[in-house]
PDB file of C-alpha atoms in Angstrom:
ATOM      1  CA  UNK A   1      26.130  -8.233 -18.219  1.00  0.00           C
ATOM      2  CA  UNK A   2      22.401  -8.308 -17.210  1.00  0.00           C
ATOM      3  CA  UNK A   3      19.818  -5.817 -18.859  1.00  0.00           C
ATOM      4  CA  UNK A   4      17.859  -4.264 -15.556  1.00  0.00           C
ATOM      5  CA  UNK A   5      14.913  -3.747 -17.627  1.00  0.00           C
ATOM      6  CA  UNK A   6      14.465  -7.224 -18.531  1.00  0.00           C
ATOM      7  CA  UNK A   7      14.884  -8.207 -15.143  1.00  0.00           C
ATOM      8  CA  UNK A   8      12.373  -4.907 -13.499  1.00  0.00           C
ATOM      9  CA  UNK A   9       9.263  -6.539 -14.509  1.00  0.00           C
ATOM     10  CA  UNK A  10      10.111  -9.682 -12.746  1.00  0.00           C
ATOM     11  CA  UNK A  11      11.193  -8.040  -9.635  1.00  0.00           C
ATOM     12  CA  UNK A  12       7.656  -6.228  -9.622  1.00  0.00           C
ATOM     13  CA  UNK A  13       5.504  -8.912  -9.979  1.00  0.00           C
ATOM     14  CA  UNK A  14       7.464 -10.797  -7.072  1.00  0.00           C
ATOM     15  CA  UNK A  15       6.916  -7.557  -4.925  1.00  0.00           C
ATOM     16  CA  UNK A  16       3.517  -6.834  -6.012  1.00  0.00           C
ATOM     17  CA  UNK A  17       2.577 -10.814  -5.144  1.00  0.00           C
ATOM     18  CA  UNK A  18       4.596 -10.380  -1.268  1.00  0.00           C
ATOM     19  CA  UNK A  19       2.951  -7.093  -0.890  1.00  0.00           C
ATOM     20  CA  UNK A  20      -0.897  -8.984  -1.577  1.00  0.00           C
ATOM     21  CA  UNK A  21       0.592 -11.952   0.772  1.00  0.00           C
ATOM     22  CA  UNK A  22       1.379  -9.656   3.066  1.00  0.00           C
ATOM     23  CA  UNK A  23      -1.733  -7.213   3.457  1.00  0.00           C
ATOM     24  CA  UNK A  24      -4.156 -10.496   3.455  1.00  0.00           C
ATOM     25  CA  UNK A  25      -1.652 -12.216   6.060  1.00  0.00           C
ATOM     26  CA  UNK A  26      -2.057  -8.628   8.170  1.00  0.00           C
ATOM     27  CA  UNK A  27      -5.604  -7.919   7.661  1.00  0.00           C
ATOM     28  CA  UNK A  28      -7.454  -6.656  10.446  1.00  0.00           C
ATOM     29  CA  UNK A  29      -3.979  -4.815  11.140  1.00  0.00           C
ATOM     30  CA  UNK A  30      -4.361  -2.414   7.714  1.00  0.00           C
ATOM     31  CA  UNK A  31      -7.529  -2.202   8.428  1.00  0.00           C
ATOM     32  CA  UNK A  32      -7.415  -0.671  11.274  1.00  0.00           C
ATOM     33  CA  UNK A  33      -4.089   1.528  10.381  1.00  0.00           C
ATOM     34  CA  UNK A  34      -6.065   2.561   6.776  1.00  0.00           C
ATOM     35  CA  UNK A  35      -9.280   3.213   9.025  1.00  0.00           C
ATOM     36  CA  UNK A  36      -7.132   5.063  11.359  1.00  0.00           C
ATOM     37  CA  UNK A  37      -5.663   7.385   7.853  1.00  0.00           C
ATOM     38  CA  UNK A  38      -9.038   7.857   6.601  1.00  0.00           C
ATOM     39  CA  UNK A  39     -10.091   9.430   9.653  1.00  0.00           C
ATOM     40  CA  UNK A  40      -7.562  11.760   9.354  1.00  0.00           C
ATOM     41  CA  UNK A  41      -8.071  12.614   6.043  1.00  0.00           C
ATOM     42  CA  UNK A  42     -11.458  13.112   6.570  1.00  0.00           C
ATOM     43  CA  UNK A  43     -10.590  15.102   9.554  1.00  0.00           C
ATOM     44  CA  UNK A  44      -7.860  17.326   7.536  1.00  0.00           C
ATOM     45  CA  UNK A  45     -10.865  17.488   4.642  1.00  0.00           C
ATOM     46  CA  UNK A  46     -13.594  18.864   7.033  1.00  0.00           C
ATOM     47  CA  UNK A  47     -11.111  21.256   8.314  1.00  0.00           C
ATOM     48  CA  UNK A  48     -10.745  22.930   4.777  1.00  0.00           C
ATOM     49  CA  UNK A  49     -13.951  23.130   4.266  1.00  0.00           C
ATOM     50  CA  UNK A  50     -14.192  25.487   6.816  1.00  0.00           C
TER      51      UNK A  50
END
């Protein structure tokens, strides 16, 4: 029978490596979706504030 933890770390690298892929393939896309969540964030922020 196969040990998950030996295999975990493997599995995360893979991810972590098709995750980079995939925000560099999709780049102008996050940006603009991460651009669109700071805004709001700032917007929720500023709202506390006051």
């Amino acid at each position: 029978m196969i040990d998950k933890n030996t295999r975990l770390p493997d599995y995360q690298i893979t991810n972590f490596r098709s995750l980079v892929f995939h925000f560099l393939w999709n780049d102008k896309i996050i940006l603009s979706h991460l651009g669109k969540i700071i805004d709001s964030i700032l917007a929720a922020t500023d709202l506390q504030k006051w």
